[in-house]
Coordinates of N, CA, C and O in Angstrom, one line a residue:
L14 N 3.8 13.8 -9.5 CA 5.8 13.7 -10.0 C 5.8 13.6 -11.1 O 5.2 12.7 -11.6
V15 N 5.9 14.2 -12.1 CA 6.0 14.3 -13.1 C 7.5 14.0 -14.3 O 8.0 15.4 -13.5
A16 N 8.0 14.1 -14.6 CA 8.8 14.1 -15.6 C 9.2 12.9 -16.8 O 8.5 12.0 -16.9
R17 N 10.2 13.4 -17.6 CA 10.3 12.2 -18.9 C 11.1 11.3 -18.3 O 11.4 11.1 -17.3
N18 N 10.9 10.2 -18.8 CA 11.6 8.5 -18.4 C 13.0 8.7 -18.6 O 13.4 9.3 -19.2
G19 N 13.4 8.2 -16.9 CA 14.7 8.3 -17.1 C 15.4 9.2 -15.6 O 16.6 9.5 -15.8
A20 N 14.2 10.2 -15.9 CA 14.8 11.6 -15.0 C 14.9 11.4 -13.4 O 15.6 12.2 -12.8
G21 N 14.4 9.8 -13.1 CA 15.4 9.9 -11.9 C 13.4 9.8 -10.5 O 13.5 10.0 -9.4
K22 N 12.2 10.1 -11.3 CA 11.1 9.9 -10.6 C 11.0 8.5 -9.4 O 10.9 8.6 -8.6
T23 N 11.1 7.8 -9.9 CA 10.9 6.5 -9.3 C 12.7 6.4 -8.2 O 12.4 6.0 -6.8
T24 N 13.5 6.6 -8.8 CA 14.7 7.1 -7.6 C 14.4 7.5 -6.5 O 14.8 7.1 -5.2
L25 N 13.9 9.0 -7.0 CA 13.8 9.9 -5.9 C 12.6 9.4 -4.5 O 12.7 9.5 -3.6
M26 N 11.6 8.7 -5.1 CA 10.6 7.4 -4.2 C 11.5 6.6 -3.3 O 11.3 6.9 -2.3
K27 N 12.2 6.1 -3.9 CA 12.9 5.3 -3.5 C 14.0 5.8 -2.2 O 14.3 5.0 -1.0
M28 N 14.7 6.7 -2.7 CA 15.7 7.7 -1.7 C 14.4 8.0 -0.3 O 15.1 8.1 0.8
L29 N 13.4 8.4 -0.6 CA 12.4 8.6 0.2 C 11.4 7.9 0.7 O 11.6 7.8 2.8
M30 N 11.6 6.8 0.5 CA 11.4 4.8 1.4 C 12.7 4.7 2.0 O 12.6 3.6 2.9
G31 N 14.0 5.2 1.7 CA 14.8 4.7 2.0 C 15.7 3.5 1.6 O 16.4 2.5 2.2
E32 N 14.8 2.9 0.4 CA 15.9 1.8 -0.1 C 16.7 2.2 -1.0 O 16.7 1.6 -2.0
E33 N 17.0 3.4 -1.5 CA 18.1 4.0 -2.1 C 18.6 4.8 -1.5 O 18.6 5.4 -0.8
G34 N 20.1 5.0 -1.8 CA 21.3 5.4 -1.2 C 21.2 7.2 -1.2 O 20.4 7.3 -2.6
L35 N 21.4 7.8 -0.2 CA 21.8 9.5 -0.5 C 22.4 10.0 -0.9 O 23.8 9.1 -0.1
D36 N 23.1 10.6 -1.7 CA 24.6 11.5 -2.0 C 24.7 12.3 -0.5 O 25.7 12.1 0.1
T37 N 23.7 13.1 -0.1 CA 23.5 14.1 1.1 C 22.6 14.0 1.9 O 21.4 13.6 1.2
G38 N 22.6 14.6 3.0 CA 21.2 14.8 3.8 C 20.6 13.4 4.1 O 21.4 12.4 3.9
S39 N 19.3 13.5 4.7 CA 18.6 12.1 5.7 C 17.4 12.7 5.5 O 16.9 14.0 4.6
V40 N 16.7 11.7 5.0 CA 15.0 11.6 5.2 C 14.5 11.2 6.5 O 15.3 10.3 7.1
V41 N 13.8 12.2 7.4 CA 13.3 12.1 8.6 C 11.8 12.3 8.8 O 11.3 12.5 8.5
Y42 N 11.3 11.0 9.3 CA 10.0 10.4 9.3 C 9.9 10.2 10.9 O 10.5 10.1 11.9
R43 N 8.4 11.1 11.6 CA 8.2 10.9 12.8 C 8.1 9.6 13.3 O 7.7 8.6 12.3
N44 N 8.4 9.1 14.5 CA 8.3 7.4 14.7 C 7.0 6.8 14.4 O 7.1 5.7 13.7
D45 N 5.7 7.4 14.4 CA 4.7 6.6 14.3 C 4.0 6.7 12.7 O 2.9 6.3 12.8
L46 N 4.6 7.3 12.0 CA 4.5 7.2 10.9 C 4.5 5.7 9.7 O 5.3 5.6 9.9
K47 N 3.0 5.5 9.5 CA 3.4 4.4 8.5 C 3.3 5.1 7.1 O 2.3 5.5 6.4
I48 N 4.2 3.9 6.5 CA 4.4 4.6 4.8 C 4.0 3.3 4.0 O 4.6 1.8 4.7
G49 N 3.4 3.7 2.9 CA 3.2 2.4 2.2 C 3.8 3.1 0.7 O 3.5 4.0 0.5
F50 N 4.0 2.2 0.2 CA 5.0 2.1 -1.7 C 4.3 1.2 -2.3 O 4.4 -0.2 -2.5
L51 N 3.8 1.5 -3.3 CA 2.8 0.6 -4.2 C 4.6 1.0 -5.9 O 4.6 1.8 -6.5
E52 N 4.9 -0.1 -6.1 CA 5.8 0.1 -6.6 C 5.3 -0.3 -8.4 O 4.0 -0.7 -8.1
Q53 N 6.4 -0.1 -9.4 CA 5.8 0.0 -10.7 C 5.3 -1.5 -11.0 O 4.4 -2.0 -11.5
N54 N 5.8 -2.1 -10.6 CA 6.5 -3.5 -11.2 C 6.5 -4.2 -9.5 O 7.5 -4.6 -9.2
P55 N 5.5 -4.4 -9.0 CA 5.5 -4.5 -7.5 C 5.9 -6.3 -7.7 O 5.7 -7.2 -8.4
P56 N 7.0 -6.5 -6.4 CA 7.3 -7.7 -6.2 C 6.6 -8.7 -5.4 O 6.3 -8.5 -4.2
L57 N 6.0 -9.5 -5.9 CA 4.9 -10.8 -5.4 C 5.5 -12.2 -5.1 O 6.5 -12.2 -6.1
D58 N 5.3 -12.9 -4.5 CA 5.4 -13.7 -4.1 C 4.7 -15.0 -5.2 O 3.3 -15.4 -5.2
E59 N 5.6 -15.2 -6.3 CA 4.9 -16.1 -7.4 C 3.6 -17.7 -6.8 O 2.6 -18.0 -7.5
N60 N 4.5 -17.9 -5.6 CA 3.8 -19.2 -5.3 C 2.9 -18.9 -4.0 O 1.8 -20.2 -4.0
A61 N 3.1 -18.0 -4.0 CA 1.6 -17.8 -2.6 C 0.7 -17.6 -3.5 O 0.2 -17.3 -4.4
N62 N -0.6 -17.8 -2.7 CA -2.1 -17.6 -3.0 C -2.2 -16.1 -2.7 O -2.0 -15.4 -1.6
V63 N -3.4 -15.3 -3.2 CA -3.8 -14.1 -3.3 C -4.0 -13.7 -1.6 O -3.2 -12.7 -1.3
V64 N -4.7 -14.8 -0.9 CA -5.0 -14.4 0.6 C -3.9 -14.2 2.0 O -3.3 -13.4 2.3
D65 N -3.1 -15.6 0.9 CA -1.5 -15.2 1.8 C -0.5 -14.1 1.3 O -0.2 -13.5 2.3
Q66 N -0.6 -13.8 0.4 CA 0.1 -12.6 -0.3 C -0.5 -11.6 0.5 O 0.4 -10.8 1.2
V67 N -1.5 -11.4 0.8 CA -2.2 -10.0 1.3 C -1.7 -10.3 2.7 O -1.6 -8.8 3.5
F68 N -1.8 -11.3 3.6 CA -1.6 -11.3 4.7 C -0.4 -10.9 5.3 O 0.5 -10.4 5.9
R69 N 0.6 -11.5 4.0 CA 2.1 -11.3 4.3 C 2.8 -9.9 4.3 O 3.3 -9.6 5.2
S70 N 1.6 -9.0 3.4 CA 2.1 -7.6 3.6 C 2.0 -6.9 4.9 O 2.4 -5.7 4.8
A71 N 1.4 -7.3 6.1 CA 0.9 -6.7 7.2 C 1.7 -7.6 8.6 O 0.8 -8.2 9.6
G72 N 2.8 -8.0 8.1 CA 3.5 -8.5 8.9 C 3.6 -8.7 10.7 O 2.9 -9.2 11.6
H73 N 3.5 -7.0 10.9 CA 2.9 -6.5 12.2 C 1.3 -7.2 12.8 O 1.6 -7.2 13.9
L74 N 0.8 -6.9 11.7 CA -0.7 -6.9 12.4 C -0.9 -8.2 12.6 O -1.5 -8.8 13.7
T75 N -0.4 -9.0 11.1 CA -0.6 -10.8 11.7 C 0.1 -11.0 13.4 O -0.5 -12.0 14.0
S76 N 1.3 -10.6 13.4 CA 1.9 -10.9 14.4 C 1.3 -10.3 15.6 O 0.8 -11.5 16.7
A77 N 0.7 -9.5 15.6 CA -0.4 -8.7 17.1 C -1.2 -9.7 17.2 O -1.6 -9.8 18.4
I78 N -2.1 -10.2 16.2 CA -3.2 -10.9 16.2 C -3.0 -12.2 16.7 O -3.8 -12.8 17.7
R79 N -1.6 -12.9 16.2 CA -1.4 -14.1 16.3 C -1.2 -14.3 18.3 O -1.7 -15.1 18.8
N80 N -0.2 -12.9 18.6 CA -0.3 -12.5 20.0 C -1.5 -12.7 21.1 O -1.3 -13.1 22.3
Y81 N -2.3 -12.1 20.4 CA -3.6 -12.2 21.1 C -4.4 -13.2 21.3 O -4.6 -13.5 22.5
E82 N -4.4 -14.3 20.0 CA -5.0 -15.5 20.4 C -4.0 -16.3 21.4 O -4.8 -16.9 21.8
I83 N -3.0 -16.2 21.4 CA -1.8 -17.1 22.4 C -1.9 -16.6 23.9 O -2.2 -17.3 24.3
A84 N -2.3 -15.2 23.9 CA -2.6 -14.8 25.4 C -4.0 -15.0 25.4 O -4.0 -15.7 26.9
I85 N -4.9 -14.8 24.9 CA -6.1 -15.7 25.1 C -6.0 -17.2 25.7 O -6.8 -17.6 26.6
A86 N -5.3 -17.9 25.0 CA -4.9 -19.1 25.5 C -4.3 -20.0 26.6 O -5.1 -21.0 27.2
S87 N -3.4 -18.7 26.9 CA -2.7 -19.2 27.7 C -3.6 -18.6 29.1 O -2.6 -19.0 30.3
H88 N -4.2 -17.9 29.4 CA -5.4 -17.6 30.9 C -4.1 -16.1 31.2 O -4.6 -16.4 32.5
D89 N -3.1 -15.6 30.9 CA -2.4 -14.7 31.4 C -2.7 -13.5 31.4 O -2.9 -13.0 30.2
K90 N -3.3 -13.2 32.3 CA -3.6 -11.4 31.9 C -3.0 -10.4 31.9 O -3.1 -9.4 31.2
K91 N -1.5 -10.6 32.1 CA -0.4 -9.5 32.1 C -0.3 -9.8 30.6 O -0.1 -8.8 29.9
L92 N -0.1 -11.1 29.6 CA 0.0 -11.6 28.6 C -0.8 -10.4 27.6 O -0.7 -10.0 26.8
L93 N -1.9 -10.7 28.1 CA -3.4 -10.5 27.5 C -3.6 -8.7 27.1 O -4.0 -8.5 26.2
E94 N -3.1 -8.2 28.7 CA -3.2 -6.8 28.3 C -2.0 -6.3 27.9 O -2.5 -5.5 27.0
E95 N -1.0 -6.6 27.8 CA -0.2 -6.1 26.5 C -0.5 -6.8 25.0 O -0.5 -5.8 24.5
A96 N -1.0 -8.0 25.0 CA -1.4 -8.1 23.4 C -2.9 -7.2 23.1 O -2.8 -6.8 22.2
T97 N -3.7 -7.3 24.2 CA -4.8 -6.0 24.0 C -4.3 -4.8 23.3 O -4.6 -4.1 22.4
D98 N -3.3 -4.3 24.3 CA -2.7 -2.8 24.0 C -1.8 -2.6 22.7 O -2.2 -1.5 21.9
E99 N -1.2 -3.7 22.2 CA -1.1 -4.1 20.7 C -2.0 -4.1 19.7 O -1.8 -3.4 18.9
M100 N -3.3 -4.4 20.3 CA -3.8 -4.6 19.1 C -4.7 -3.3 18.7 O -5.2 -2.6 17.8
D101 N -4.3 -2.3 20.1 CA -5.2 -1.5 20.1 C -4.8 -0.1 19.2 O -5.3 0.3 18.2
K102 N -3.4 -0.5 19.6 CA -2.4 0.6 19.0 C -2.2 0.4 17.6 O -2.4 1.3 16.8
L103 N -2.3 -0.9 17.0 CA -2.4 -0.9 15.5 C -3.5 -1.3 14.8 O -3.7 -1.1 13.5
N104 N -4.9 -0.6 15.6 CA -6.0 -1.0 15.3 C -6.3 -2.2 14.3 O -6.7 -1.9 13.2
A105 N -6.1 -3.0 14.5 CA -6.4 -4.7 14.5 C -7.3 -5.6 14.8 O -7.8 -6.3 14.0
W106 N -8.4 -4.7 15.3 CA -9.4 -5.3 15.5 C -10.4 -6.0 14.6 O -11.1 -7.3 14.2
D107 N -10.6 -5.0 13.4 CA -11.1 -5.3 12.2 C -10.5 -5.5 11.1 O -11.0 -5.6 10.2
Y108 N -9.1 -5.9 10.9 CA -8.2 -6.1 10.2 C -8.7 -7.2 9.2 O -9.2 -7.1 7.8
E109 N -9.1 -8.5 9.5 CA -9.9 -9.6 8.3 C -10.8 -8.7 8.0 O -11.0 -9.0 6.6
A110 N -11.9 -8.2 8.0 CA -13.0 -7.7 7.9 C -12.4 -6.6 6.7 O -12.8 -6.5 5.4
R111 N -11.6 -5.5 6.8 CA -10.6 -4.7 6.2 C -10.0 -5.2 5.0 O -10.4 -5.0 4.2
V112 N -9.5 -6.3 5.2 CA -9.0 -7.3 4.3 C -10.1 -7.5 3.0 O -9.9 -7.4 1.9
K113 N -11.1 -8.2 3.5 CA -12.0 -8.7 2.8 C -12.9 -7.4 2.1 O -13.1 -7.9 0.5
Q114 N -13.0 -6.5 2.7 CA -13.6 -5.7 2.0 C -13.0 -4.8 0.9 O -13.3 -4.9 -0.1
I115 N -11.5 -4.5 1.5 CA -10.6 -3.9 -0.1 C -10.3 -5.0 -1.4 O -10.2 -4.7 -2.4
L116 N -10.4 -6.1 -1.0 CA -10.4 -7.2 -1.7 C -11.5 -7.1 -2.5 O -11.5 -7.6 -4.0
S117 N -12.6 -6.9 -1.9 CA -14.0 -7.0 -2.8 C -14.2 -5.9 -3.5 O -14.3 -6.3 -4.9
E118 N -14.0 -5.0 -3.5 CA -13.8 -3.2 -3.8 C -12.8 -3.4 -4.9 O -13.1 -2.9 -5.8
L119 N -11.8 -4.3 -5.1 CA -10.7 -4.2 -6.2 C -11.4 -5.5 -6.9 O -10.5 -5.7 -7.2
R120 N -12.3 -5.9 -6.8 CA -13.0 -7.3 -7.5 C -11.8 -8.3 -7.5 O -11.5 -9.2 -8.3
I121 N -11.4 -8.7 -6.7 CA -10.8 -9.9 -6.4 C -11.6 -11.0 -5.3 O -11.4 -11.0 -4.2
D122 N -12.0 -11.8 -6.4 CA -12.6 -12.8 -6.2 C -12.1 -14.1 -5.8 O -13.0 -15.2 -4.9
C123 N -11.1 -14.2 -6.6 CA -10.7 -16.4 -6.3 C -9.0 -15.9 -5.3 O -8.1 -15.9 -5.8
H124 N -9.7 -15.8 -4.1 CA -8.7 -15.9 -2.5 C -7.3 -17.0 -2.8 O -6.5 -16.7 -2.1
D125 N -7.8 -17.9 -3.5 CA -6.8 -19.5 -3.5 C -6.6 -19.5 -4.7 O -4.9 -19.9 -4.7
Q126 N -6.3 -18.4 -5.7 CA -5.4 -18.4 -7.0 C -4.0 -17.9 -6.8 O -3.7 -16.9 -5.8
K127 N -3.3 -18.7 -7.7 CA -1.5 -18.5 -7.0 C -1.6 -17.0 -7.8 O -2.0 -16.6 -8.9
I128 N -0.4 -16.5 -6.9 CA -0.1 -15.3 -8.1 C 0.2 -15.6 -9.2 O 0.5 -14.3 -10.5
N129 N 1.0 -16.4 -10.0 CA 1.8 -16.7 -11.2 C 0.8 -17.1 -12.2 O 0.7 -17.4 -12.9
Q130 N -0.4 -17.0 -11.7 CA -2.0 -17.5 -12.8 C -2.4 -16.3 -12.9 O -3.7 -16.1 -13.9
L131 N -1.9 -14.7 -12.2 CA -3.0 -13.9 -12.2 C -2.5 -12.9 -13.6 O -1.1 -12.9 -13.9
S132 N -3.1 -11.9 -14.5 CA -3.3 -11.1 -14.8 C -2.6 -10.2 -14.4 O -2.7 -10.3 -13.4
G133 N -1.7 -9.4 -15.7 CA -1.3 -8.2 -14.8 C -1.9 -7.0 -14.0 O -1.5 -6.8 -12.9
G134 N -3.0 -7.3 -14.5 CA -4.2 -6.1 -14.0 C -4.8 -6.5 -12.7 O -4.5 -6.1 -11.7
Q135 N -4.9 -8.1 -12.2 CA -5.0 -8.8 -10.8 C -3.9 -8.6 -10.1 O -4.4 -8.2 -9.2
R136 N -2.6 -8.7 -11.1 CA -1.1 -8.8 -9.8 C -1.1 -7.2 -9.4 O -1.1 -6.8 -8.0
K137 N -1.7 -6.1 -10.0 CA -1.5 -4.5 -9.5 C -2.8 -4.9 -8.4 O -2.1 -3.8 -7.5
R138 N -3.8 -5.2 -8.6 CA -4.8 -4.8 -7.6 C -4.8 -5.8 -6.4 O -4.8 -5.0 -5.3
V139 N -3.8 -7.0 -6.6 CA -3.3 -7.5 -5.3 C -2.2 -6.3 -4.8 O -2.8 -6.4 -3.3
A140 N -1.1 -6.1 -5.3 CA -0.4 -5.3 -4.9 C -1.1 -4.0 -4.2 O -0.4 -3.5 -3.2
L141 N -1.9 -3.3 -4.9 CA -2.5 -2.4 -4.3 C -3.2 -2.5 -2.9 O -3.5 -1.8 -1.9
A142 N -3.5 -4.0 -3.0 CA -4.7 -4.0 -1.7 C -3.6 -4.3 -0.7 O -3.8 -3.9 0.4
N143 N -2.4 -4.7 -0.9 CA -1.1 -5.0 0.3 C -1.1 -3.7 0.7 O -0.7 -3.5 2.0
V144 N -1.1 -2.7 -0.1 CA -0.8 -1.3 0.4 C -1.8 -0.6 1.5 O -1.5 -0.4 2.4
L145 N -2.9 -0.8 0.6 CA -4.3 0.3 1.0 C -4.4 -0.4 2.6 O -5.3 0.2 3.4
I146 N -4.4 -1.7 2.6 CA -5.1 -2.8 3.3 C -4.5 -2.3 5.4 O -5.2 -1.9 6.2
N147 N -3.2 -1.5 4.8 CA -2.0 -1.4 6.2 C -2.4 0.0 6.4 O -2.2 0.8 7.2
E148 N -3.7 1.0 5.9 CA -3.9 2.2 6.1 C -2.5 3.3 6.3 O -2.2 3.7 7.0
P149 N -1.6 3.7 5.2 CA -0.5 4.2 5.6 C -1.1 6.1 5.5 O -1.9 6.2 5.4
D150 N -0.2 6.5 6.3 CA -0.3 7.8 6.4 C 0.0 8.7 5.2 O -0.2 9.7 5.1
I151 N 1.2 8.2 4.7 CA 1.9 8.8 3.5 C 2.2 7.7 2.3 O 2.5 6.2 2.8
L152 N 1.4 7.6 1.5 CA 1.8 6.8 0.1 C 2.2 7.3 -0.6 O 2.2 8.1 -1.5
F153 N 3.3 6.4 -1.0 CA 4.1 6.2 -2.6 C 3.5 5.5 -3.3 O 3.0 4.2 -3.6
L154 N 3.4 5.9 -4.5 CA 2.6 5.6 -5.8 C 3.4 5.7 -7.0 O 3.5 6.6 -7.3
D155 N 3.7 4.3 -8.0 CA 4.5 4.7 -8.8 C 3.8 4.1 -10.2 O 3.6 2.7 -10.0
E156 N 3.2 5.0 -10.5 CA 2.5 4.6 -11.7 C 1.7 3.5 -11.4 O 1.1 2.1 -12.0
P157 N 0.5 4.1 -10.3 CA -0.3 3.1 -10.1 C -1.5 2.4 -11.1 O -2.3 2.1 -10.4
T158 N -2.0 3.2 -11.9 CA -3.0 3.3 -12.8 C -2.4 2.2 -13.9 O -3.3 1.5 -15.0
N159 N -1.0 2.0 -14.1 CA -0.3 1.3 -14.8 C -1.4 -0.3 -14.5 O -1.4 -1.1 -13.7
H160 N -1.5 -1.1 -15.7 CA -2.3 -2.4 -15.8 C -4.1 -2.4 -15.3 O -4.9 -3.4 -15.1
L161 N -4.4 -1.4 -14.7 CA -5.9 -0.9 -14.2 C -6.8 -0.6 -15.3 O -6.6 0.3 -15.9
D162 N -8.0 -1.6 -15.2 CA -8.8 -0.8 -16.6 C -9.8 0.3 -15.9 O -9.3 0.9 -14.8
L163 N -10.3 0.9 -16.4 CA -11.3 2.3 -16.4 C -12.0 2.1 -14.9 O -11.7 2.9 -14.0
E164 N -12.7 1.1 -14.7 CA -13.6 1.0 -13.8 C -12.8 0.7 -12.1 O -13.0 1.5 -11.4
M165 N -11.6 0.0 -12.5 CA -10.6 0.1 -11.0 C -9.6 1.5 -11.1 O -9.4 2.1 -10.3
T166 N -9.0 2.3 -12.4 CA -8.9 3.6 -12.0 C -9.8 4.5 -11.5 O -9.3 5.0 -10.8
E167 N -11.1 4.6 -12.0 CA -12.3 5.4 -10.7 C -12.0 5.0 -9.4 O -12.3 6.0 -9.0
W168 N -12.3 3.7 -9.5 CA -12.1 3.3 -7.8 C -10.9 3.9 -7.1 O -11.3 4.5 -6.1
L169 N -9.8 4.1 -7.7 CA -8.4 4.3 -6.7 C -8.8 5.8 -6.9 O -8.8 6.1 -5.9
E170 N -8.9 6.6 -8.0 CA -9.4 7.9 -7.8 C -10.3 8.3 -6.6 O -9.7 9.1 -6.2
S171 N -11.7 7.8 -6.8 CA -12.8 7.8 -5.5 C -11.6 7.5 -4.0 O -12.0 8.2 -3.4
Y172 N -11.4 6.4 -3.9 CA -10.7 5.9 -2.8 C -9.7 6.8 -2.1 O -9.4 7.6 -1.1
L173 N -9.2 7.4 -3.1 CA -7.9 8.5 -2.4 C -8.2 9.7 -2.3 O -8.0 10.4 -1.5
L174 N -9.1 10.0 -3.2 CA -9.7 11.3 -2.9 C -10.7 11.1 -1.4 O -10.7 12.6 -0.9
Q175 N -10.9 10.4 -1.1 CA -11.9 10.1 0.0 C -10.9 9.9 1.6 O -11.2 10.0 2.4
S176 N -10.0 9.5 1.1 CA -9.1 8.5 2.2 C -8.1 9.9 3.2 O -8.1 9.4 4.7
G177 N -8.2 10.4 2.9 CA -7.2 11.5 3.3 C -5.7 11.0 3.7 O -5.1 11.6 4.3
I178 N -5.7 10.3 2.6 CA -4.0 9.9 2.5 C -3.0 10.6 2.2 O -3.0 11.7 1.0
T179 N -2.1 11.4 2.7 CA -0.8 12.2 1.8 C 0.0 10.8 0.8 O -0.1 10.0 1.1
L180 N -0.3 11.9 -0.5 CA 0.2 10.6 -1.5 C 1.6 11.5 -1.9 O 1.5 12.9 -2.3
L181 N 2.5 10.8 -2.6 CA 3.4 11.8 -3.5 C 3.7 10.2 -4.6 O 3.7 9.1 -4.6
M182 N 2.9 10.8 -5.9 CA 2.8 9.9 -7.2 C 3.7 10.2 -8.3 O 3.6 11.5 -8.5
V183 N 4.1 9.1 -8.9 CA 4.3 9.2 -10.1 C 3.5 8.7 -10.8 O 2.9 7.1 -10.7
S184 N 2.8 9.4 -12.4 CA 2.0 8.7 -13.2 C 2.1 9.5 -14.3 O 2.3 11.1 -14.4
H185 N 2.0 9.0 -15.5 CA 1.5 9.4 -16.9 C 0.2 9.7 -17.0 O 0.5 10.5 -18.2
D186 N -0.8 9.3 -16.4 CA -1.9 9.6 -16.7 C -2.3 10.7 -16.3 O -3.0 10.8 -14.9
R187 N -2.5 11.8 -16.7 CA -2.5 13.3 -16.6 C -3.8 13.6 -15.7 O -3.8 13.9 -15.0
Y188 N -4.7 13.1 -16.7 CA -6.5 13.0 -16.0 C -6.5 12.5 -14.4 O -6.7 13.1 -13.8
F189 N -5.9 11.3 -14.0 CA -5.8 10.8 -12.9 C -5.2 11.7 -12.1 O -5.4 12.1 -11.0
L190 N -3.9 12.1 -12.6 CA -3.6 13.3 -11.8 C -4.4 14.5 -11.3 O -4.0 15.0 -9.9
D191 N -4.8 15.1 -12.6 CA -5.5 16.2 -12.0 C -6.4 16.3 -11.3 O -6.9 17.3 -10.6
R192 N -7.2 14.8 -11.2 CA -8.3 14.6 -10.5 C -8.0 14.4 -8.8 O -8.4 15.1 -8.1
V193 N -6.6 13.9 -8.7 CA -6.6 13.2 -7.6 C -5.2 14.1 -6.6 O -5.5 14.5 -5.3
C194 N -4.7 14.6 -7.2 CA -3.4 15.6 -6.7 C -3.9 16.9 -6.7 O -4.3 17.9 -7.5
S195 N -3.2 17.5 -5.5 CA -3.5 19.2 -5.3 C -1.9 19.9 -5.9 O -2.2 21.2 -6.3
T196 N -1.3 19.4 -6.1 CA 0.4 20.1 -6.7 C 0.9 19.0 -7.3 O 1.1 17.9 -7.4
T197 N 1.4 19.5 -8.5 CA 2.0 18.5 -9.2 C 3.7 19.2 -9.4 O 3.9 20.7 -9.5
L198 N 4.6 18.6 -9.6 CA 6.1 18.7 -9.4 C 6.5 18.1 -10.5 O 6.5 17.3 -10.9
E199 N 7.3 18.7 -10.9 CA 8.0 18.0 -12.1 C 9.5 18.4 -12.3 O 10.1 19.2 -11.5
I200 N 10.0 17.4 -12.6 CA 11.5 17.1 -12.6 C 12.0 17.4 -13.9 O 11.7 17.2 -14.6
D201 N 12.9 18.2 -14.0 CA 13.2 18.6 -15.6 C 15.0 19.4 -15.1 O 15.2 19.9 -14.4
D202 N 16.3 18.3 -15.7 CA 17.6 19.2 -15.8 C 18.1 19.1 -14.2 O 18.3 19.9 -13.7
Q203 N 17.3 17.7 -13.7 CA 17.8 17.8 -12.1 C 17.2 18.7 -11.3 O 17.8 19.0 -10.0
K204 N 16.3 19.2 -11.5 CA 15.7 20.5 -10.9 C 14.5 20.2 -10.3 O 14.0 19.7 -11.1
V205 N 13.7 20.6 -9.7 CA 12.1 20.3 -9.4 C 11.6 21.7 -9.5 O 11.9 22.5 -8.8
F206 N 10.5 21.9 -10.3 CA 9.5 23.0 -10.2 C 7.8 22.5 -9.9 O 7.5 21.7 -10.3

């Protein structure tokens, strides 16, 4: 999605995410669709450390893992069966390994470092990890390459090309758009071309 600054790209994405009101109509997704959104300037908890921030982004997964651990400790077969079903449904069995793999691939090594001590590029990579770890079906990216160096931009390009995730992306990085996207939409004078 390309347009001049101020044309409404980010607003359109927020409308599709349900974070911005619509003048008319509605946006409807199927029930089991997982949606991820990487904001241009992602909100992060300044006092959290990197690992806490990443795990916080997957509340439903960490909740399912916690419920499974409680069910094991309780020796309640019915509770364990329900918790196991939830773990299966969320594909949560290898969650911790996925977290560590993505953090490693994004070169986020200092897991105990506070968010407020990170550079702009490190913060963007933590936010990117938050989104990618949850394996969304549709991914909205608002200026994903801002604050990323060339190596990380190339990694993201490769990841997106291999992932099969449906994307809607706003970017001024034409090379990145040309390599990753199959269709480009342009907003001009409140119309989409």
